[in-house]
Short mmCIF file of C-alpha atoms in Angstrom, two decimals:
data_model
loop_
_atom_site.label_atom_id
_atom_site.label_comp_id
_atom_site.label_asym_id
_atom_site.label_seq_id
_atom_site.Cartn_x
_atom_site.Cartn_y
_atom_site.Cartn_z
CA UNK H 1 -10.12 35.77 1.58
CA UNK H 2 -13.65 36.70 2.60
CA UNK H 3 -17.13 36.74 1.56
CA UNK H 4 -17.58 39.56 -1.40
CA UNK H 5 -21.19 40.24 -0.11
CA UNK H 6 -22.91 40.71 3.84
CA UNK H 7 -23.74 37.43 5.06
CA UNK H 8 -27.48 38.32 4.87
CA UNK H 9 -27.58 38.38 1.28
CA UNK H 10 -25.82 34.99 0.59
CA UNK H 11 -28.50 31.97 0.90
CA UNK H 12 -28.21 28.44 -0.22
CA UNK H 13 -30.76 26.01 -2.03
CA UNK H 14 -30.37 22.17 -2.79
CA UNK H 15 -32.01 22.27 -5.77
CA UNK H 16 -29.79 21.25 -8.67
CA UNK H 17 -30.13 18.09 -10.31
CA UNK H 18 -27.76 18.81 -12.88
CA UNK H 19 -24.72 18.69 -10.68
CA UNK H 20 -22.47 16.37 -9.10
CA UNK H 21 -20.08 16.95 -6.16
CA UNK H 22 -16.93 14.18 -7.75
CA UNK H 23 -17.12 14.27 -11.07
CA UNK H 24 -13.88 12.48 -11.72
CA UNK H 25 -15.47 9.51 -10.91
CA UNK H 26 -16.40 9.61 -14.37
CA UNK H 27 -13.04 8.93 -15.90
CA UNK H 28 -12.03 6.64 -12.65
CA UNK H 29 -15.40 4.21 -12.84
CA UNK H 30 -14.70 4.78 -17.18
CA UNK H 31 -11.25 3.09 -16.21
CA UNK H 32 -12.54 0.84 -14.17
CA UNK H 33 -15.17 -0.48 -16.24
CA UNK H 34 -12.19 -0.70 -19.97
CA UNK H 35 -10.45 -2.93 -17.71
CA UNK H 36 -13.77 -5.59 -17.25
CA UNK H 37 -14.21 -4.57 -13.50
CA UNK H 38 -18.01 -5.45 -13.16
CA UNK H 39 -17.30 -8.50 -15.17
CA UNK H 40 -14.82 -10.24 -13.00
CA UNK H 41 -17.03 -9.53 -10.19
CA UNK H 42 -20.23 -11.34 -12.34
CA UNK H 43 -17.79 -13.89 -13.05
CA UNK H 44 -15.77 -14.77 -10.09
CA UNK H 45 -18.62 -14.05 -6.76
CA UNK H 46 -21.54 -16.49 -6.43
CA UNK H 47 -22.73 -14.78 -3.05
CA UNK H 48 -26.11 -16.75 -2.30
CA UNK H 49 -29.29 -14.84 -2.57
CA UNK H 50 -31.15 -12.10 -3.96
CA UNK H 51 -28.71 -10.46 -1.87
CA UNK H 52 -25.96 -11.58 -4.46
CA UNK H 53 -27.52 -10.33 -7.20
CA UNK H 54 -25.36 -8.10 -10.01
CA UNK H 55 -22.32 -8.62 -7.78
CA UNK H 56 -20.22 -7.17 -10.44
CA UNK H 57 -22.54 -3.97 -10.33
CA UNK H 58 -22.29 -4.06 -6.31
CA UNK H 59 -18.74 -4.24 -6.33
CA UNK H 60 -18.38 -1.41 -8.96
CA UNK H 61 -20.83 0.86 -6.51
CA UNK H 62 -18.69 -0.06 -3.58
CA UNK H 63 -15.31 0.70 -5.10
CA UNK H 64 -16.91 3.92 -6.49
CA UNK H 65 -18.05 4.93 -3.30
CA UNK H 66 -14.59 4.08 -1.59
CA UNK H 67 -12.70 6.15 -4.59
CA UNK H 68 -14.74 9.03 -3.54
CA UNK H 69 -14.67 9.38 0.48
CA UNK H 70 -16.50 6.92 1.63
CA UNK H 71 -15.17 5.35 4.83
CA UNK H 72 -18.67 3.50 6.04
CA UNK H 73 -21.51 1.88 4.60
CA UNK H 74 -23.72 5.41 5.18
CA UNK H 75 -21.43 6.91 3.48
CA UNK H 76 -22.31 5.38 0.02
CA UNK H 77 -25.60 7.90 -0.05
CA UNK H 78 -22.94 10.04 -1.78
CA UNK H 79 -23.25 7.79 -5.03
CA UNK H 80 -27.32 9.16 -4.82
CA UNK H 81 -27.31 12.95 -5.43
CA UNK H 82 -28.11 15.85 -8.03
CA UNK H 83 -27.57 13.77 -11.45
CA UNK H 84 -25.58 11.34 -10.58
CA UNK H 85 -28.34 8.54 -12.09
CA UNK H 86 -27.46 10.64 -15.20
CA UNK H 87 -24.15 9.23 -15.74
CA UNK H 88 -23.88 5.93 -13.62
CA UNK H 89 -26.60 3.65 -13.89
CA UNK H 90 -27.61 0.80 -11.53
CA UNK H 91 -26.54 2.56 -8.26
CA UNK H 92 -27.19 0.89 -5.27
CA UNK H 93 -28.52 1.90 -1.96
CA UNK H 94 -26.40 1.86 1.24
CA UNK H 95 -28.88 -0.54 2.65
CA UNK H 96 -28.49 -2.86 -0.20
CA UNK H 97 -24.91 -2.22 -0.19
CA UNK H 98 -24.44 -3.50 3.30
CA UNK H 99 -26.63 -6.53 2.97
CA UNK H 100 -24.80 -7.57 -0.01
CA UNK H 101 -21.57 -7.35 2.44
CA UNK H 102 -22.77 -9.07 5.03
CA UNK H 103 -24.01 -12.13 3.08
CA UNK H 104 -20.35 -12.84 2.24
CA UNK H 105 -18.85 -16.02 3.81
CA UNK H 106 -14.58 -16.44 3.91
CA UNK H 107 -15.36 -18.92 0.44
CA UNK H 108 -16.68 -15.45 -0.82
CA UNK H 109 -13.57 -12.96 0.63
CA UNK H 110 -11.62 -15.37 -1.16
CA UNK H 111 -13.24 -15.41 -4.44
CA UNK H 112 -12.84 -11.48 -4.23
CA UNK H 113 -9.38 -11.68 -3.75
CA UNK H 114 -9.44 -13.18 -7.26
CA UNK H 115 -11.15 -10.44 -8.54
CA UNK H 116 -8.50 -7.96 -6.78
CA UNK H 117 -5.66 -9.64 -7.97
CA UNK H 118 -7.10 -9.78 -11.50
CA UNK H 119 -8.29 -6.20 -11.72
CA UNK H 120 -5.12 -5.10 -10.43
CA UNK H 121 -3.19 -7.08 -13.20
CA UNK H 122 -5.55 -5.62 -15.72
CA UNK H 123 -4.70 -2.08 -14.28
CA UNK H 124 -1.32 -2.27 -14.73
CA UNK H 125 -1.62 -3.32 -18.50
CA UNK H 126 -3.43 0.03 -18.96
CA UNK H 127 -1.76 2.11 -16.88
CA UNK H 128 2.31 2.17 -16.02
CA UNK H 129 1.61 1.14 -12.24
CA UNK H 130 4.24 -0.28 -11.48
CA UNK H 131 8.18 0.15 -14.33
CA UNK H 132 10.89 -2.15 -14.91
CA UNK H 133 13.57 -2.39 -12.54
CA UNK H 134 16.65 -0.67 -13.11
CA UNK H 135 19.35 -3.15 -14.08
CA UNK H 136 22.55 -3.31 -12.05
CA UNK H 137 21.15 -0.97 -9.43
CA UNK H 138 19.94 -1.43 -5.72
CA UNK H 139 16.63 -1.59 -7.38
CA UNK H 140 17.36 -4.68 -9.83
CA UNK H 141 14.59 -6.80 -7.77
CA UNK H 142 11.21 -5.99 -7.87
CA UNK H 143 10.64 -5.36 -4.10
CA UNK H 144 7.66 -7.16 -2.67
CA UNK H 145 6.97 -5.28 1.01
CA UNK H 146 4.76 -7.44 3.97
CA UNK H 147 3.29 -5.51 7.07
CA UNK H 148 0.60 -5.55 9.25
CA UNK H 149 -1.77 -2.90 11.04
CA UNK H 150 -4.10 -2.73 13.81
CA UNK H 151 -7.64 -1.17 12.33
CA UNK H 152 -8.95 0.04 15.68
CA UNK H 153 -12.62 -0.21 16.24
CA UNK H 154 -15.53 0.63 18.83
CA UNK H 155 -17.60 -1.40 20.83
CA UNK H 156 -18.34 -4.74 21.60
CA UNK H 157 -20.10 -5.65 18.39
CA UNK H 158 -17.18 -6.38 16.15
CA UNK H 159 -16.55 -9.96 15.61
CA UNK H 160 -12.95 -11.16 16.14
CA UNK H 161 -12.24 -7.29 17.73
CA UNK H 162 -9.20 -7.71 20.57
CA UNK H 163 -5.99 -5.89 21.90
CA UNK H 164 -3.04 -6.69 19.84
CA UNK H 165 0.50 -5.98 19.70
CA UNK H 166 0.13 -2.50 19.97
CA UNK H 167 -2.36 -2.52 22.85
CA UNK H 168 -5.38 -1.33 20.89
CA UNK H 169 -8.38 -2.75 19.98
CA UNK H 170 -9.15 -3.53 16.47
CA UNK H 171 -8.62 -5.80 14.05
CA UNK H 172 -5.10 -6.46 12.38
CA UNK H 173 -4.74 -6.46 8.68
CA UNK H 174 -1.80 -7.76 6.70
CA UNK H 175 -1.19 -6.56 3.25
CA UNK H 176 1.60 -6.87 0.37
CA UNK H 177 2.69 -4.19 -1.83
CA UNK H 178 4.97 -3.96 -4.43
CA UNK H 179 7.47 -1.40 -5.73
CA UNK H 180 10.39 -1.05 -8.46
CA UNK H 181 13.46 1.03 -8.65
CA UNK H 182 11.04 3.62 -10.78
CA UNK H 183 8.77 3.58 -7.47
CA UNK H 184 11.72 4.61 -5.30
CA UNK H 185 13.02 7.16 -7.63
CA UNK H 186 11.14 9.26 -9.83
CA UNK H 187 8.65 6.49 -10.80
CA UNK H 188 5.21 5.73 -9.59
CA UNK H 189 4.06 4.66 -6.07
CA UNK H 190 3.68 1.17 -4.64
CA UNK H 191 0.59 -0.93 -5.38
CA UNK H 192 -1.69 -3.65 -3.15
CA UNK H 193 -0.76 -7.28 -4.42
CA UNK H 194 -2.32 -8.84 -1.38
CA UNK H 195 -4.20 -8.75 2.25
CA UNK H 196 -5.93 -10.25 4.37
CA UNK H 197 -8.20 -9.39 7.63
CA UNK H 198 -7.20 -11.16 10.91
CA UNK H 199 -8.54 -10.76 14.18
CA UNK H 200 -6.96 -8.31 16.08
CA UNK H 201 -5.01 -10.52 19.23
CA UNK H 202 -3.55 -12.64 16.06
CA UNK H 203 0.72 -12.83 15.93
CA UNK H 204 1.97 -10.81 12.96
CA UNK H 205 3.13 -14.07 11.03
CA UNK H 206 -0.48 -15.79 11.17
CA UNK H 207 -1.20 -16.39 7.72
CA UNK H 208 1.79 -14.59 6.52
CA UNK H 209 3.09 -18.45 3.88
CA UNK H 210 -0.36 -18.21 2.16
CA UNK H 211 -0.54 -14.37 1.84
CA UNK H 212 3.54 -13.98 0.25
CA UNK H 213 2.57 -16.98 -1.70
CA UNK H 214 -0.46 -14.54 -3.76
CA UNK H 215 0.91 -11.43 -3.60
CA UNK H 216 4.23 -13.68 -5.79
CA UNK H 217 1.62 -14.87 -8.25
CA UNK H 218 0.20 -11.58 -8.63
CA UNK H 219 3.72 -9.82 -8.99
CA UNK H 220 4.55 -12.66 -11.47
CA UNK H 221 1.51 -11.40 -13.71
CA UNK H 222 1.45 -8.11 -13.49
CA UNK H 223 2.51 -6.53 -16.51
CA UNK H 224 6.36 -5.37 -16.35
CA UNK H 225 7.58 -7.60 -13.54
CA UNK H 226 7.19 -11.08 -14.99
CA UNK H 227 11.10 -11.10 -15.66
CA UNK H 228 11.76 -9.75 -12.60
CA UNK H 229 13.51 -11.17 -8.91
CA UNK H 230 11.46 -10.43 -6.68
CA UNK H 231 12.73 -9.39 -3.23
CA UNK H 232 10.42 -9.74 -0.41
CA UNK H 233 11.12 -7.19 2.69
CA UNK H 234 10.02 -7.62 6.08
CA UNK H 235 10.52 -6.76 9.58
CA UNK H 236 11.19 -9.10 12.84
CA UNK H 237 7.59 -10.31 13.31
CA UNK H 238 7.82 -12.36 10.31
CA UNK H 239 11.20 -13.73 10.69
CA UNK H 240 9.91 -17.54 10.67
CA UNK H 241 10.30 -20.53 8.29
CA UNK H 242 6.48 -19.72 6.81
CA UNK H 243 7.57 -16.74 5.39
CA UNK H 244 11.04 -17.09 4.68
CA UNK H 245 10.94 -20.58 3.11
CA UNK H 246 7.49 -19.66 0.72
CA UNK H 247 9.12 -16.81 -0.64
CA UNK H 248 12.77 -18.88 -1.43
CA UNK H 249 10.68 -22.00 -2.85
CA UNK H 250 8.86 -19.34 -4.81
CA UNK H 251 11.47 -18.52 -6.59
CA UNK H 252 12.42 -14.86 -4.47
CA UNK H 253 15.06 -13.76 -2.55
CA UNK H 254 14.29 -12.16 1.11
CA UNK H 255 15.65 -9.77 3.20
CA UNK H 256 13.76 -9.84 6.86
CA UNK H 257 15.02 -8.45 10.00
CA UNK H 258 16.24 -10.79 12.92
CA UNK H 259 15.51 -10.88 16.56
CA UNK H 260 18.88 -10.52 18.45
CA UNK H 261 18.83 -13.98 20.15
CA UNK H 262 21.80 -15.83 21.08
CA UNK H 263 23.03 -17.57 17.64
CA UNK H 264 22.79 -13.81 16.15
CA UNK H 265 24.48 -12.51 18.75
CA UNK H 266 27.36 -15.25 18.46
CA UNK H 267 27.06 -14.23 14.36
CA UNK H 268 27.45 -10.16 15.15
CA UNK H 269 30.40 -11.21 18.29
CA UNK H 270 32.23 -12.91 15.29
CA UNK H 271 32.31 -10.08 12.70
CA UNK H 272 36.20 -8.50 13.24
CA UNK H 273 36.10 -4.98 14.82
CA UNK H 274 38.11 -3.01 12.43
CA UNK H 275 38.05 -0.79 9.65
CA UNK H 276 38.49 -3.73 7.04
CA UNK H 277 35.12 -5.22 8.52
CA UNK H 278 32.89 -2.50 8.96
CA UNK H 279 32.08 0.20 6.39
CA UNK H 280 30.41 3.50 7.42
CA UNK H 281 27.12 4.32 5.79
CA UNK H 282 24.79 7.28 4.87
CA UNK H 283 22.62 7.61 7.46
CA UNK H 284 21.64 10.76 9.94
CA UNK H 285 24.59 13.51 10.58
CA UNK H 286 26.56 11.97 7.64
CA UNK H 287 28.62 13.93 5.80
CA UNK H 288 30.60 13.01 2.42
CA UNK H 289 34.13 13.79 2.26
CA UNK H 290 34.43 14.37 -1.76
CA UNK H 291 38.22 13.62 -1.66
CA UNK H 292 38.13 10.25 -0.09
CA UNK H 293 34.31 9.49 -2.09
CA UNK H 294 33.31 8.00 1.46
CA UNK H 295 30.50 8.86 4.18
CA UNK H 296 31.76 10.38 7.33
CA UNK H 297 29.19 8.37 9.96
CA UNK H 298 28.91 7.18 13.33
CA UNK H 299 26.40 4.46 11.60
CA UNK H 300 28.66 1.46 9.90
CA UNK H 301 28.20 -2.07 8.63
CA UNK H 302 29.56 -5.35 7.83
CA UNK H 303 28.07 -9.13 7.08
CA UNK H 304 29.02 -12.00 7.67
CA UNK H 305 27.51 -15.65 6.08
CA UNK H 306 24.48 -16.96 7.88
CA UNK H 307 22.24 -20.19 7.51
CA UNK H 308 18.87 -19.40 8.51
CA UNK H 309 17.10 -22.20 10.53
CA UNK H 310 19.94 -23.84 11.46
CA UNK H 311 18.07 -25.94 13.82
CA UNK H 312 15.46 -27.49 11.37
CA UNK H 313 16.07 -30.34 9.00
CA UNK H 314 18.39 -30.13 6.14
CA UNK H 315 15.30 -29.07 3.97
CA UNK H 316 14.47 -25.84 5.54
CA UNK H 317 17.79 -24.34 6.23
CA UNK H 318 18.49 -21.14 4.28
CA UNK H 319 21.76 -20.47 3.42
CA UNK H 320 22.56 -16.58 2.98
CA UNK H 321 24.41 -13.21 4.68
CA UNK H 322 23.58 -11.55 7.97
CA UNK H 323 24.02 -7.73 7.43
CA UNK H 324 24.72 -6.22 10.34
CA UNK H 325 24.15 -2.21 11.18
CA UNK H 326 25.63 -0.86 14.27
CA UNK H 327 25.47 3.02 15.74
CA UNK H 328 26.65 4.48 19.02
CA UNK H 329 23.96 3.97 21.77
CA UNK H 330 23.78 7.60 23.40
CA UNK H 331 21.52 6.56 25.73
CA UNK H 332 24.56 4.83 28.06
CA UNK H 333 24.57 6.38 31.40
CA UNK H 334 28.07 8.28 32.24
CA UNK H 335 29.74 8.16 35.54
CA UNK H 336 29.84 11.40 35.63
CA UNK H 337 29.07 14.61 33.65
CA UNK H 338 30.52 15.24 30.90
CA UNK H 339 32.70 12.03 30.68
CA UNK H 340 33.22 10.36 28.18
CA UNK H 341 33.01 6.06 28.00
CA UNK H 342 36.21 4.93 27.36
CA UNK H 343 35.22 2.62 24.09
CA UNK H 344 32.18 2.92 22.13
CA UNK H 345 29.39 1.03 22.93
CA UNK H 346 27.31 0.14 19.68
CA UNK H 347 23.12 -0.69 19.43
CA UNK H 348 23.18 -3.23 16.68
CA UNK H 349 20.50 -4.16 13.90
CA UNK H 350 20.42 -7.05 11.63
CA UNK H 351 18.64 -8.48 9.29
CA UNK H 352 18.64 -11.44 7.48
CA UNK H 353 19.13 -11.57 3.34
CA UNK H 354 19.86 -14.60 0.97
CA UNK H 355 20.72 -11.87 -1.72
CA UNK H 356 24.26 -12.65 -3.24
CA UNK H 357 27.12 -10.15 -3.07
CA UNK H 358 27.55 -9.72 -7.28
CA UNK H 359 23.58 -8.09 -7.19
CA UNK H 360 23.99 -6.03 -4.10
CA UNK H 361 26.93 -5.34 -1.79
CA UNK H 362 26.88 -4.78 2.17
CA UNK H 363 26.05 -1.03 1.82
CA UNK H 364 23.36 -1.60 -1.32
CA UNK H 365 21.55 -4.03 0.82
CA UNK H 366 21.27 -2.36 3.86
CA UNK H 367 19.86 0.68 2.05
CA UNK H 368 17.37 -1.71 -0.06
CA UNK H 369 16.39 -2.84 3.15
CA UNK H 370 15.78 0.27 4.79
CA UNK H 371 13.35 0.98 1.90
CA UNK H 372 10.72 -1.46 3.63
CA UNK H 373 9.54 1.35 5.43
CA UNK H 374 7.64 2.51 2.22
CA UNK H 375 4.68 0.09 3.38
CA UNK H 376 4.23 1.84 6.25
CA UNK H 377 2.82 4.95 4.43
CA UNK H 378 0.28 2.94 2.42
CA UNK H 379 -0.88 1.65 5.72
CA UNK H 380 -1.04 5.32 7.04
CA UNK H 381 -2.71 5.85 3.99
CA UNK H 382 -5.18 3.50 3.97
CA UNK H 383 -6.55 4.92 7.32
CA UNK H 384 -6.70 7.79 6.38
CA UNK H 385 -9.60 6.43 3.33
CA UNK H 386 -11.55 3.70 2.89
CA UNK H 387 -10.00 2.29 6.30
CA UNK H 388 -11.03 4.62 8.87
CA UNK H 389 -13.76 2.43 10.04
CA UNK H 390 -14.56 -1.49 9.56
CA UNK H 391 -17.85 -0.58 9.27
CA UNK H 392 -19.84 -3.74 9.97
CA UNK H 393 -19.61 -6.08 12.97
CA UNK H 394 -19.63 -9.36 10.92
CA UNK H 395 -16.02 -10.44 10.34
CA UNK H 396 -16.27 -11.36 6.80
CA UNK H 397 -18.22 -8.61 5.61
CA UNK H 398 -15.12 -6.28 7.48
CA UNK H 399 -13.07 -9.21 5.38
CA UNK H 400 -14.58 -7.72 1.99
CA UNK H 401 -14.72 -4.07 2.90
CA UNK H 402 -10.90 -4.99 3.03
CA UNK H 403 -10.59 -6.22 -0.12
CA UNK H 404 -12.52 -3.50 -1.59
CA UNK H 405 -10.63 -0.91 -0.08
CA UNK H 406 -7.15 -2.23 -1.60
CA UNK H 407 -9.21 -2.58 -5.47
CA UNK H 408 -10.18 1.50 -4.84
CA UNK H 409 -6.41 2.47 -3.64
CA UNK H 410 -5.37 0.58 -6.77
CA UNK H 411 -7.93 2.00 -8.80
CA UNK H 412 -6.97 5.70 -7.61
CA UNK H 413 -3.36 5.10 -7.88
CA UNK H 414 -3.98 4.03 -11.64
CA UNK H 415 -5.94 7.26 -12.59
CA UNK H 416 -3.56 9.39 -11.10
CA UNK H 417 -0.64 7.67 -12.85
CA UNK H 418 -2.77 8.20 -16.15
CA UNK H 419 -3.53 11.05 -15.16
CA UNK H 420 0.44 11.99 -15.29
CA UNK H 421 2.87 14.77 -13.23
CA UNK H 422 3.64 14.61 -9.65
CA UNK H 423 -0.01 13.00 -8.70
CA UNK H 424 1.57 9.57 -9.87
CA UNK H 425 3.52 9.67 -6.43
CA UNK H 426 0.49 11.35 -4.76
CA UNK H 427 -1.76 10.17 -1.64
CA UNK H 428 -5.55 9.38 -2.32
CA UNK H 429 -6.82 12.09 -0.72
CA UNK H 430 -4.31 14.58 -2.46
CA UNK H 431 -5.26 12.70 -5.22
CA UNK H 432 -9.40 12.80 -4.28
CA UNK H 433 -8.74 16.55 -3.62
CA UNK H 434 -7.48 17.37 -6.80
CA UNK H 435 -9.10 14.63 -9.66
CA UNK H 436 -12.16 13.11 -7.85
CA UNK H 437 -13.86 15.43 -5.79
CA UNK H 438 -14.54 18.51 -8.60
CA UNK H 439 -17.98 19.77 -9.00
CA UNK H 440 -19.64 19.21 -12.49
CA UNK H 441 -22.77 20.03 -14.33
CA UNK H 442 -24.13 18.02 -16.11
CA UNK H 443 -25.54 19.32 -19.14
CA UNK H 444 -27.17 17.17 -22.25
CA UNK H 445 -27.29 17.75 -26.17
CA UNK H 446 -28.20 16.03 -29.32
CA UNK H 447 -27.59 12.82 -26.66
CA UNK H 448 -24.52 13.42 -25.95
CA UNK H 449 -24.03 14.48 -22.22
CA UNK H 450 -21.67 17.27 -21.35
CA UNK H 451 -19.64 17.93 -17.53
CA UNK H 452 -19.16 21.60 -17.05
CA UNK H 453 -16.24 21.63 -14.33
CA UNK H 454 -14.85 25.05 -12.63
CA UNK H 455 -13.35 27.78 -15.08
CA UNK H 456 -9.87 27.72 -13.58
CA UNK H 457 -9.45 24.66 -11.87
CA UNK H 458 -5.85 24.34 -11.19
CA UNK H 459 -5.41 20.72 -11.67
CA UNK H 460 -7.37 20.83 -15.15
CA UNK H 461 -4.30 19.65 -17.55
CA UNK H 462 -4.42 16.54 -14.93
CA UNK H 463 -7.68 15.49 -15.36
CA UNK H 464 -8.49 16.29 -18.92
CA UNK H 465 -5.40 14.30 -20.04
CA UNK H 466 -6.90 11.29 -17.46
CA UNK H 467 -10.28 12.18 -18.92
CA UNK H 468 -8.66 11.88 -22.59
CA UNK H 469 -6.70 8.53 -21.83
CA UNK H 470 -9.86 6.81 -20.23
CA UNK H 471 -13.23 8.27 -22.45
CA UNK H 472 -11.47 9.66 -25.53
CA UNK H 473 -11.10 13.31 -26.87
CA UNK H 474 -13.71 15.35 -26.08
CA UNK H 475 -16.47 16.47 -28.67
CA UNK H 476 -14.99 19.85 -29.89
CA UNK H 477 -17.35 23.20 -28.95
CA UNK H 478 -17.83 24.69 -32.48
CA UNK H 479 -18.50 28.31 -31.29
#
């Protein structure tokens, strides 16, 4: 490609109010605002104040914002160009923006986690966000996925800032999604049920009971999933009675990784060492043999029963399995070059699952388990959006930017599901690339307001059927 004229004769002018740089934010804020998002923030925040005023409006203009790049309070200035005020009313100032933020106390994060969790069940009755789960598959529970992540920020202004797990400094957020067997397949992608913003030295379990016990109530009413079983997933960190027992008294089963201390080691030592016991698995290098119908792997399993909590009273002992997974450890030093140990010596990997053996076997529930890693790319993917920068240095404001973020990842994620083809599975900023962030003119008629996009736009059957779904067929051109 290259420029079909001499630089000299190409010039530029800002000087069009008639156009807008994201004009999908028409059908995504037209979504938004069918499923009573300005309402539930007029209805559910009573931030204190002039500063509080039209909350619902505030919230709309931040999610709006979020949907379409921004990743700091500056950057809502993008909601204010070319004819924007023709299509969106009300829009809000970055200034205003961030004083509205900054007002909010943790009484106030909280009441916008009801709004969250309320918009996001009011997504999913207008949009197939999340399917049913396939019946008498690994997928039969509705999988309910916990992780945290270190946000890492700059400077010393950042309240509750401090070096975590990881070593960097930041604050840590925890969040909740949830997936089906569609999601895993050829469904849609997972979904925000819950999060919260800690401060960044905090353990991963801190807060973990309270958080599992939302993001259940949310899964519970989201529209799909209210017959559902849920399974929540989770890694070591949050192998603990909070977690484990609010998710079983909550009616879900679990399925959290274990820390390799002595009673699991005693479980693992106990688990015969034959072929009976230990089943090989698809995993890296495997290889099917079609006669037999079984995996050729280094990588094998077995379980073996398992109370969880054995040391606790009576009350908060969980009865269930401990699947075990065991490769080769190629990292054992050889005498000598090129020899050979004489016996295999095995790394080993458990977790912990009170699943029972008629819904998933030893090899379904070590690959459901596996699965957890899904979270970890809507963490990756949340830094790479609205999460790039916790733009204020007043905890609870960085509390609600949070919040936010998750209600304009949901709010993407449910126009590109509308919006229908592969961009249901997409990222956001595939999915900002290709739906959100189109030029439009904006041209008006007989009061009736027109958006001119780009002849040839290669994503056009995408947005016009979103555009269709959310505002209604368009007028036709009688030529």
């Amino acid at each position: 490609m290259q420029l079909s004229h001499r630089p000299r004769s190409v010039s530029a002018r800002f000087d069009d109010p008639n156009l807008v740089s994201s004009g999908g934010l028409v059908p995504a804020m037209a979504l938004a605002e069918s499923v009573g998002l300005r309402e539930l923030g007029d209805q559910r925040l009573s931030v204190p104040t002039d500063k509080g005023a039209n909350a619902g409006l505030k919230v709309c203009s931040l999610v709006a914002g979020m949907v379409a790049g921004a990743d700091s309070i500056d950057d809502m200035a993008l909601l204010r160009h070319g004819g924007m005020r023709r299509v969106f009313g009300s829009v809000y100032a970055p200034s205003t923006l961030g004083s509205f933020l900054r007002t909010f106390t943790f009484g106030h994060v909280r009441q916008l986690d009801a709004v969250a969790s309320r918009f996001l069940a009011a997504l999913a009755d207008r949009a197939p966000l999340v399917g049913q789960p396939a019946r008498g598959t690994e997928g039969e529970h509705v999988l309910v996925d916990v992780d945290d992540t270190i946000i890492e920020v700059h400077g010393y202004a950042k309240q509750g800032a401090g070096f975590g797990y990881s070593g960097v400094r930041g604050l840590n957020a925890l969040l909740a999604t949830v997936t089906t067997s569609g999601a895993q397949g050829s469904g849609t992608a997972p979904v925000i049920v819950a999060q919260r913003l800690r401060k960044g030295s905090v353990g991963s379990p801190r807060g973990a009971k309270r958080l599992i016990t939302d993001a259940l109530k949310t899964v519970r009413g989201l529209h799909g999933l209210s017959s559902g079983k849920p399974l929540v997933r989770a890694d070591s960190a949050f192998y603990g009675c909070g977690l484990v027992l609010a998710a079983v008294r909550a009616g879900a089963e679990v399925s959290v990784t274990v820390r390799l201390d002595k009673r699991v080691k005693a479980a693992i030592a106990a688990i015969a060492d034959d072929a009976d016991a230990w089943t090989p698995i698809e995993y890296t290098d495997a290889i099917f043999d079609e006669q037999t119908g079984q995996w050729v792997s280094r990588a094998e399993v077995a379980e073996i029963p398992f109370t969880a909590f054995a040391s606790r009273r009576k009350a908060d002992r969980v009865p269930g399995r401990l699947v075990v997974r065991r490769i080769p450890d190629l990292n054992t030093k050889k005498k000598a070059a090129g020899q050979d140990t004489l016996f295999d010596i095995w790394r080993f990997h458990a977790f912990f699952t009170t699943t029972g053996t008629d819904a998933m076997d030893t090899v379904t529930a070590d690959k459901t388990h596996r699965g957890h890693a899904i979270i970890e790319q809507v963490n990756a993917d949340l830094k790479n959006s609205a999460l790039a920068h916790l733009p204020s240095g007043v905890f609870t404001a960085n509390a609600a930017w949070l919040v936010l973020a998750v209600m304009a990842f949901n709010l993407t994620r449910a126009a590109a599901t509308l919006a229908g083809g592969e961009l249901a599975r997409a990222t956001t900023a595939t999915i900002r690339r290709k739906l959100v962030n189109v030029a439009a003119r904006i041209a008006s008629s007989a009061r009736r307001i027109t958006l001119h996009l780009p002849l040839g736009w290669p994503w056009q059957p995408h947005w016009t059927t979103l555009f269709d779904r959310v505002c209604g067929p368009p007028a036709t051109a009688n030529s």
